[in-house]
PDB file of C-alpha atoms in Angstrom:
ATOM      1  CA  UNK V 137      10.841-105.536  80.760  1.00 93.00           C
ATOM      2  CA  UNK V 138       8.995-108.668  79.913  1.00 95.00           C
ATOM      3  CA  UNK V 139      11.564-111.822  81.017  1.00 94.00           C
ATOM      4  CA  UNK V 140       9.772-115.552  80.614  1.00 95.00           C
ATOM      5  CA  UNK V 141      12.263-118.635  81.193  1.00 92.00           C
ATOM      6  CA  UNK V 142      11.766-121.933  81.407  1.00 91.00           C
ATOM      7  CA  UNK V 143       8.761-122.924  79.105  1.00 93.00           C
ATOM      8  CA  UNK V 144       9.988-125.279  77.611  1.00 93.00           C
ATOM      9  CA  UNK V 145       6.826-126.658  75.393  1.00 92.00           C
ATOM     10  CA  UNK V 146       5.459-124.661  71.792  1.00 94.00           C
ATOM     11  CA  UNK V 147       1.889-124.159  74.062  1.00 92.00           C
ATOM     12  CA  UNK V 148       3.785-122.834  76.673  1.00 92.00           C
ATOM     13  CA  UNK V 149       5.443-120.135  74.716  1.00 95.00           C
ATOM     14  CA  UNK V 150       2.922-119.683  73.424  1.00 95.00           C
ATOM     15  CA  UNK V 151       0.324-118.850  75.482  1.00 95.00           C
ATOM     16  CA  UNK V 152       3.428-116.469  77.128  1.00 95.00           C
ATOM     17  CA  UNK V 153       3.132-114.767  73.372  1.00 96.00           C
ATOM     18  CA  UNK V 154      -0.244-114.152  73.832  1.00 96.00           C
ATOM     19  CA  UNK V 155       0.016-112.742  76.976  1.00 97.00           C
ATOM     20  CA  UNK V 156       2.885-111.065  76.200  1.00 97.00           C
ATOM     21  CA  UNK V 157       1.203-108.888  73.570  1.00 97.00           C
ATOM     22  CA  UNK V 158      -1.594-108.560  76.135  1.00 97.00           C
ATOM     23  CA  UNK V 159       0.543-106.502  78.051  1.00 97.00           C
ATOM     24  CA  UNK V 160       2.352-104.020  75.046  1.00 97.00           C
ATOM     25  CA  UNK V 161      -1.475-103.140  74.263  1.00 97.00           C
ATOM     26  CA  UNK V 162      -1.506-101.768  78.381  1.00 97.00           C
ATOM     27  CA  UNK V 163       2.455-100.641  78.459  1.00 96.00           C
ATOM     28  CA  UNK V 164       3.582 -99.943  75.451  1.00 93.00           C
ATOM     29  CA  UNK V 165       6.457 -98.295  76.872  1.00 94.00           C
ATOM     30  CA  UNK V 166       7.756-102.274  77.825  1.00 95.00           C
ATOM     31  CA  UNK V 167      11.366-101.557  77.439  1.00 94.00           C
ATOM     32  CA  UNK V 168      11.921-105.298  75.420  1.00 96.00           C
ATOM     33  CA  UNK V 169      10.763-108.693  76.125  1.00 97.00           C
ATOM     34  CA  UNK V 170      13.738-110.840  77.650  1.00 95.00           C
ATOM     35  CA  UNK V 171      13.684-114.755  76.686  1.00 95.00           C
ATOM     36  CA  UNK V 172      15.681-116.216  79.075  1.00 91.00           C
ATOM     37  CA  UNK V 173      15.871-119.595  77.261  1.00 90.00           C
ATOM     38  CA  UNK V 174      15.399-123.425  78.001  1.00 92.00           C
ATOM     39  CA  UNK V 175      12.562-122.970  75.033  1.00 95.00           C
ATOM     40  CA  UNK V 176      13.036-126.365  74.460  1.00 95.00           C
ATOM     41  CA  UNK V 177      12.955-129.261  76.506  1.00 92.00           C
ATOM     42  CA  UNK V 178       9.553-130.487  77.019  1.00 94.00           C
ATOM     43  CA  UNK V 179      10.786-133.890  78.943  1.00 91.00           C
ATOM     44  CA  UNK V 180      11.273-131.401  81.654  1.00 89.00           C
ATOM     45  CA  UNK V 181       6.619-130.555  81.688  1.00 86.00           C
ATOM     46  CA  UNK V 182       6.558-133.888  83.473  1.00 82.00           C
ATOM     47  CA  UNK V 183       7.716-131.669  86.277  1.00 82.00           C
ATOM     48  CA  UNK V 184       5.575-128.746  84.858  1.00 82.00           C
ATOM     49  CA  UNK V 185       2.608-127.997  87.379  1.00 78.00           C
ATOM     50  CA  UNK V 186       0.273-129.220  84.264  1.00 77.00           C
ATOM     51  CA  UNK V 187       0.686-132.520  85.206  1.00 79.00           C
ATOM     52  CA  UNK V 188       0.663-132.959  90.089  1.00 78.00           C
ATOM     53  CA  UNK V 189      -2.533-133.790  89.818  1.00 80.00           C
ATOM     54  CA  UNK V 190      -2.057-136.329  86.725  1.00 83.00           C
ATOM     55  CA  UNK V 191       0.151-138.430  84.930  1.00 85.00           C
ATOM     56  CA  UNK V 192       1.674-136.916  81.136  1.00 86.00           C
ATOM     57  CA  UNK V 193       0.018-139.897  79.148  1.00 89.00           C
ATOM     58  CA  UNK V 194      -0.202-141.142  75.718  1.00 89.00           C
ATOM     59  CA  UNK V 195      -2.163-138.515  74.034  1.00 92.00           C
ATOM     60  CA  UNK V 196      -0.250-136.021  75.604  1.00 91.00           C
ATOM     61  CA  UNK V 197       2.752-136.990  74.473  1.00 91.00           C
ATOM     62  CA  UNK V 198       1.684-137.223  70.847  1.00 92.00           C
ATOM     63  CA  UNK V 199       0.285-133.486  71.571  1.00 93.00           C
ATOM     64  CA  UNK V 200       4.140-132.203  72.330  1.00 93.00           C
ATOM     65  CA  UNK V 201       5.339-133.855  69.767  1.00 94.00           C
ATOM     66  CA  UNK V 202       2.924-132.824  66.341  1.00 94.00           C
ATOM     67  CA  UNK V 203       3.654-129.000  68.545  1.00 94.00           C
ATOM     68  CA  UNK V 204       6.840-129.310  68.636  1.00 95.00           C
ATOM     69  CA  UNK V 205       8.117-130.977  65.146  1.00 95.00           C
ATOM     70  CA  UNK V 206       5.209-131.456  62.952  1.00 95.00           C
ATOM     71  CA  UNK V 207       6.639-132.629  59.712  1.00 94.00           C
ATOM     72  CA  UNK V 208       8.637-135.565  62.212  1.00 93.00           C
ATOM     73  CA  UNK V 209       5.379-135.867  63.276  1.00 93.00           C
ATOM     74  CA  UNK V 210       3.852-136.679  60.173  1.00 90.00           C
ATOM     75  CA  UNK V 211       6.794-138.633  59.193  1.00 87.00           C
ATOM     76  CA  UNK V 212       7.153-141.008  62.104  1.00 83.00           C
ATOM     77  CA  UNK V 213       3.401-141.201  61.492  1.00 73.00           C
ATOM     78  CA  UNK V 214       3.850-143.299  58.677  1.00 70.00           C
ATOM     79  CA  UNK V 215       6.745-145.425  59.720  1.00 71.00           C
ATOM     80  CA  UNK V 216       7.043-145.610  63.937  1.00 72.00           C
ATOM     81  CA  UNK V 217      10.471-145.902  63.124  1.00 74.00           C
ATOM     82  CA  UNK V 218      13.521-143.521  64.256  1.00 81.00           C
ATOM     83  CA  UNK V 219      16.643-143.659  61.908  1.00 83.00           C
ATOM     84  CA  UNK V 220      19.730-141.421  63.543  1.00 85.00           C
ATOM     85  CA  UNK V 221      18.798-140.016  59.905  1.00 87.00           C
ATOM     86  CA  UNK V 222      15.581-138.471  61.466  1.00 89.00           C
ATOM     87  CA  UNK V 223      16.927-137.719  65.000  1.00 91.00           C
ATOM     88  CA  UNK V 224      18.745-134.874  63.255  1.00 94.00           C
ATOM     89  CA  UNK V 225      16.079-133.777  60.918  1.00 94.00           C
ATOM     90  CA  UNK V 226      13.862-133.488  64.586  1.00 95.00           C
ATOM     91  CA  UNK V 227      17.224-131.495  66.033  1.00 96.00           C
ATOM     92  CA  UNK V 228      17.444-129.409  63.079  1.00 97.00           C
ATOM     93  CA  UNK V 229      13.311-128.884  63.007  1.00 97.00           C
ATOM     94  CA  UNK V 230      13.303-127.750  66.913  1.00 97.00           C
ATOM     95  CA  UNK V 231      16.773-125.616  66.004  1.00 98.00           C
ATOM     96  CA  UNK V 232      14.472-124.145  63.417  1.00 98.00           C
ATOM     97  CA  UNK V 233      11.107-122.980  65.380  1.00 97.00           C
ATOM     98  CA  UNK V 234      13.546-121.319  67.504  1.00 97.00           C
ATOM     99  CA  UNK V 235      15.060-119.152  65.369  1.00 97.00           C
ATOM    100  CA  UNK V 236      11.453-119.026  64.482  1.00 97.00           C
ATOM    101  CA  UNK V 237       9.429-118.456  67.749  1.00 96.00           C
ATOM    102  CA  UNK V 238      12.502-115.632  67.822  1.00 97.00           C
ATOM    103  CA  UNK V 239      11.188-113.843  65.597  1.00 97.00           C
ATOM    104  CA  UNK V 240       7.843-113.328  65.643  1.00 97.00           C
ATOM    105  CA  UNK V 241       8.994-112.097  69.198  1.00 97.00           C
ATOM    106  CA  UNK V 242      11.231-109.779  67.948  1.00 97.00           C
ATOM    107  CA  UNK V 243       8.137-108.179  65.516  1.00 96.00           C
ATOM    108  CA  UNK V 244       5.933-106.780  68.864  1.00 96.00           C
ATOM    109  CA  UNK V 245       8.749-105.657  70.461  1.00 96.00           C
ATOM    110  CA  UNK V 246      12.875-104.986  70.784  1.00 96.00           C
ATOM    111  CA  UNK V 247      14.102-109.127  72.114  1.00 97.00           C
ATOM    112  CA  UNK V 248      17.202-110.185  74.038  1.00 96.00           C
ATOM    113  CA  UNK V 249      17.163-114.041  74.320  1.00 96.00           C
ATOM    114  CA  UNK V 250      20.269-115.490  76.867  1.00 93.00           C
ATOM    115  CA  UNK V 251      20.604-119.889  75.501  1.00 91.00           C
ATOM    116  CA  UNK V 252      19.719-121.337  78.209  1.00 90.00           C
ATOM    117  CA  UNK V 253      21.016-125.197  78.335  1.00 89.00           C
ATOM    118  CA  UNK V 254      18.430-126.968  76.631  1.00 92.00           C
ATOM    119  CA  UNK V 255      19.683-125.219  74.172  1.00 94.00           C
ATOM    120  CA  UNK V 256      23.299-125.634  74.754  1.00 91.00           C
ATOM    121  CA  UNK V 257      25.486-127.186  72.457  1.00 91.00           C
ATOM    122  CA  UNK V 258      27.102-128.475  75.926  1.00 88.00           C
ATOM    123  CA  UNK V 259      24.916-130.489  76.768  1.00 86.00           C
ATOM    124  CA  UNK V 260      22.415-131.448  73.238  1.00 89.00           C
ATOM    125  CA  UNK V 261      19.614-132.031  76.296  1.00 91.00           C
ATOM    126  CA  UNK V 262      17.390-131.811  73.151  1.00 93.00           C
ATOM    127  CA  UNK V 263      17.981-135.217  72.769  1.00 91.00           C
ATOM    128  CA  UNK V 264      15.960-136.321  75.829  1.00 91.00           C
ATOM    129  CA  UNK V 265      13.162-134.644  73.904  1.00 93.00           C
ATOM    130  CA  UNK V 266      12.791-137.972  71.774  1.00 91.00           C
ATOM    131  CA  UNK V 267      12.651-140.857  74.386  1.00 90.00           C
ATOM    132  CA  UNK V 268      10.323-137.954  76.243  1.00 91.00           C
ATOM    133  CA  UNK V 269       7.745-138.129  73.571  1.00 92.00           C
ATOM    134  CA  UNK V 270       8.070-141.342  71.428  1.00 89.00           C
ATOM    135  CA  UNK V 271       8.737-143.907  74.790  1.00 82.00           C
ATOM    136  CA  UNK V 272      11.734-144.964  73.507  1.00 77.00           C
ATOM    137  CA  UNK V 273      15.142-146.216  75.033  1.00 74.00           C
ATOM    138  CA  UNK V 274      18.088-143.344  74.700  1.00 70.00           C
ATOM    139  CA  UNK V 275      20.213-145.448  74.322  1.00 69.00           C
ATOM    140  CA  UNK V 276      18.861-145.654  70.733  1.00 63.00           C
ATOM    141  CA  UNK V 277      20.431-141.902  69.864  1.00 71.00           C
ATOM    142  CA  UNK V 278      24.351-142.851  71.533  1.00 69.00           C
ATOM    143  CA  UNK V 279      24.813-143.521  67.562  1.00 79.00           C
ATOM    144  CA  UNK V 280      23.571-139.746  66.580  1.00 86.00           C
ATOM    145  CA  UNK V 281      26.885-137.573  64.638  1.00 88.00           C
ATOM    146  CA  UNK V 282      27.816-135.039  67.066  1.00 89.00           C
ATOM    147  CA  UNK V 283      29.175-132.967  64.261  1.00 94.00           C
ATOM    148  CA  UNK V 284      26.131-133.334  62.328  1.00 95.00           C
ATOM    149  CA  UNK V 285      24.201-131.497  65.494  1.00 94.00           C
ATOM    150  CA  UNK V 286      27.135-129.258  65.729  1.00 96.00           C
ATOM    151  CA  UNK V 287      26.708-127.830  62.533  1.00 97.00           C
ATOM    152  CA  UNK V 288      22.997-127.534  63.284  1.00 97.00           C
ATOM    153  CA  UNK V 289      23.889-125.745  66.485  1.00 96.00           C
ATOM    154  CA  UNK V 290      26.665-123.316  64.586  1.00 97.00           C
ATOM    155  CA  UNK V 291      23.590-122.806  62.322  1.00 98.00           C
ATOM    156  CA  UNK V 292      21.355-121.839  64.574  1.00 97.00           C
ATOM    157  CA  UNK V 293      23.846-119.756  66.109  1.00 95.00           C
ATOM    158  CA  UNK V 294      24.165-117.592  62.563  1.00 97.00           C
ATOM    159  CA  UNK V 295      20.873-117.119  62.184  1.00 97.00           C
ATOM    160  CA  UNK V 296      20.617-115.404  65.530  1.00 96.00           C
ATOM    161  CA  UNK V 297      23.568-113.195  64.950  1.00 95.00           C
ATOM    162  CA  UNK V 298      21.982-112.668  60.975  1.00 96.00           C
ATOM    163  CA  UNK V 299      18.747-111.324  63.363  1.00 96.00           C
ATOM    164  CA  UNK V 300      19.963-108.854  64.834  1.00 95.00           C
ATOM    165  CA  UNK V 301      20.369-107.450  61.764  1.00 95.00           C
ATOM    166  CA  UNK V 302      17.853-107.462  60.368  1.00 94.00           C
ATOM    167  CA  UNK V 303      14.699-107.608  63.620  1.00 94.00           C
ATOM    168  CA  UNK V 304      14.294-105.635  66.789  1.00 95.00           C
ATOM    169  CA  UNK V 305      17.301-107.895  68.458  1.00 96.00           C
ATOM    170  CA  UNK V 306      19.705-109.104  71.097  1.00 95.00           C
ATOM    171  CA  UNK V 307      21.258-112.359  70.669  1.00 94.00           C
ATOM    172  CA  UNK V 308      23.541-111.946  74.258  1.00 90.00           C
ATOM    173  CA  UNK V 309      25.804-114.260  74.664  1.00 83.00           C
ATOM    174  CA  UNK V 310      28.958-113.836  75.571  1.00 77.00           C
ATOM    175  CA  UNK V 311      28.677-109.431  75.034  1.00 82.00           C
ATOM    176  CA  UNK V 312      25.989-107.604  78.894  1.00 87.00           C
ATOM    177  CA  UNK V 313      22.588-105.735  76.779  1.00 90.00           C
ATOM    178  CA  UNK V 314      22.882-101.754  78.239  1.00 91.00           C
ATOM    179  CA  UNK V 315      19.447-100.459  78.299  1.00 89.00           C
ATOM    180  CA  UNK V 316      19.351 -96.933  79.875  1.00 87.00           C
ATOM    181  CA  UNK V 317      20.203 -97.851  83.399  1.00 88.00           C
ATOM    182  CA  UNK V 318      19.982-101.838  82.915  1.00 89.00           C
ATOM    183  CA  UNK V 319      22.937-104.726  82.644  1.00 89.00           C
ATOM    184  CA  UNK V 320      20.861-107.268  81.386  1.00 88.00           C
ATOM    185  CA  UNK V 321      23.319-110.393  81.527  1.00 85.00           C
ATOM    186  CA  UNK V 322      23.561-114.181  81.325  1.00 80.00           C
ATOM    187  CA  UNK V 323      25.235-117.117  81.582  1.00 76.00           C
ATOM    188  CA  UNK V 324      24.393-119.477  78.344  1.00 74.00           C
ATOM    189  CA  UNK V 325      23.838-122.299  79.023  1.00 72.00           C
ATOM    190  CA  UNK V 326      25.771-123.778  80.659  1.00 71.00           C
ATOM    191  CA  UNK V 327      24.858-125.498  83.894  1.00 64.00           C
ATOM    192  CA  UNK V 328      22.769-127.604  83.726  1.00 60.00           C
ATOM    193  CA  UNK V 329      20.525-126.665  86.924  1.00 57.00           C
ATOM    194  CA  UNK V 330      20.009-123.378  89.245  1.00 54.00           C
ATOM    195  CA  UNK V 331      23.180-125.681  91.750  1.00 51.00           C
ATOM    196  CA  UNK V 332      24.963-126.952  88.585  1.00 47.00           C
ATOM    197  CA  UNK V 333      28.902-126.995  89.669  1.00 44.00           C
TER     198      UNK V 333
END
């Protein structure tokens, strides 16, 4: 198996995808690609090895924003304001991106996705991306309609289940995946850390 976990940024996941292609060319007998969640959560890049010797600059954050949500980036560039409606659009764009990325992996090889806590509706960590990327106060996001967020997540999950019907893909939520003598299972998006409750 190829196992990808905690990439957090589009550029890191894209690097994983390029590397996976190379592995599949050399070892076509790989059984599956397992994406073990946390593909969202770009704010976690602050603790990445990439920034151990330097701080993330405003330019770096702008680059991540453009990668994460190009539609939002274009709108924000025109106004430099963030309304509640734009936050909802941002979250929608991020979950749409997740589906597209997972779909692209499943077109390369049978792919299994285990939702991380950064994708989970138990935490809504995706909302912490904007304060990190824009340098704004997290309190601005406290008035977001959680029913709208939940609908985005519900549609995201529905798209994942639909993907199972059309692609070489399995969304591992409450059911483990058995491949030969290998059992693959995960605890989807519940703990906010490896030392969580």
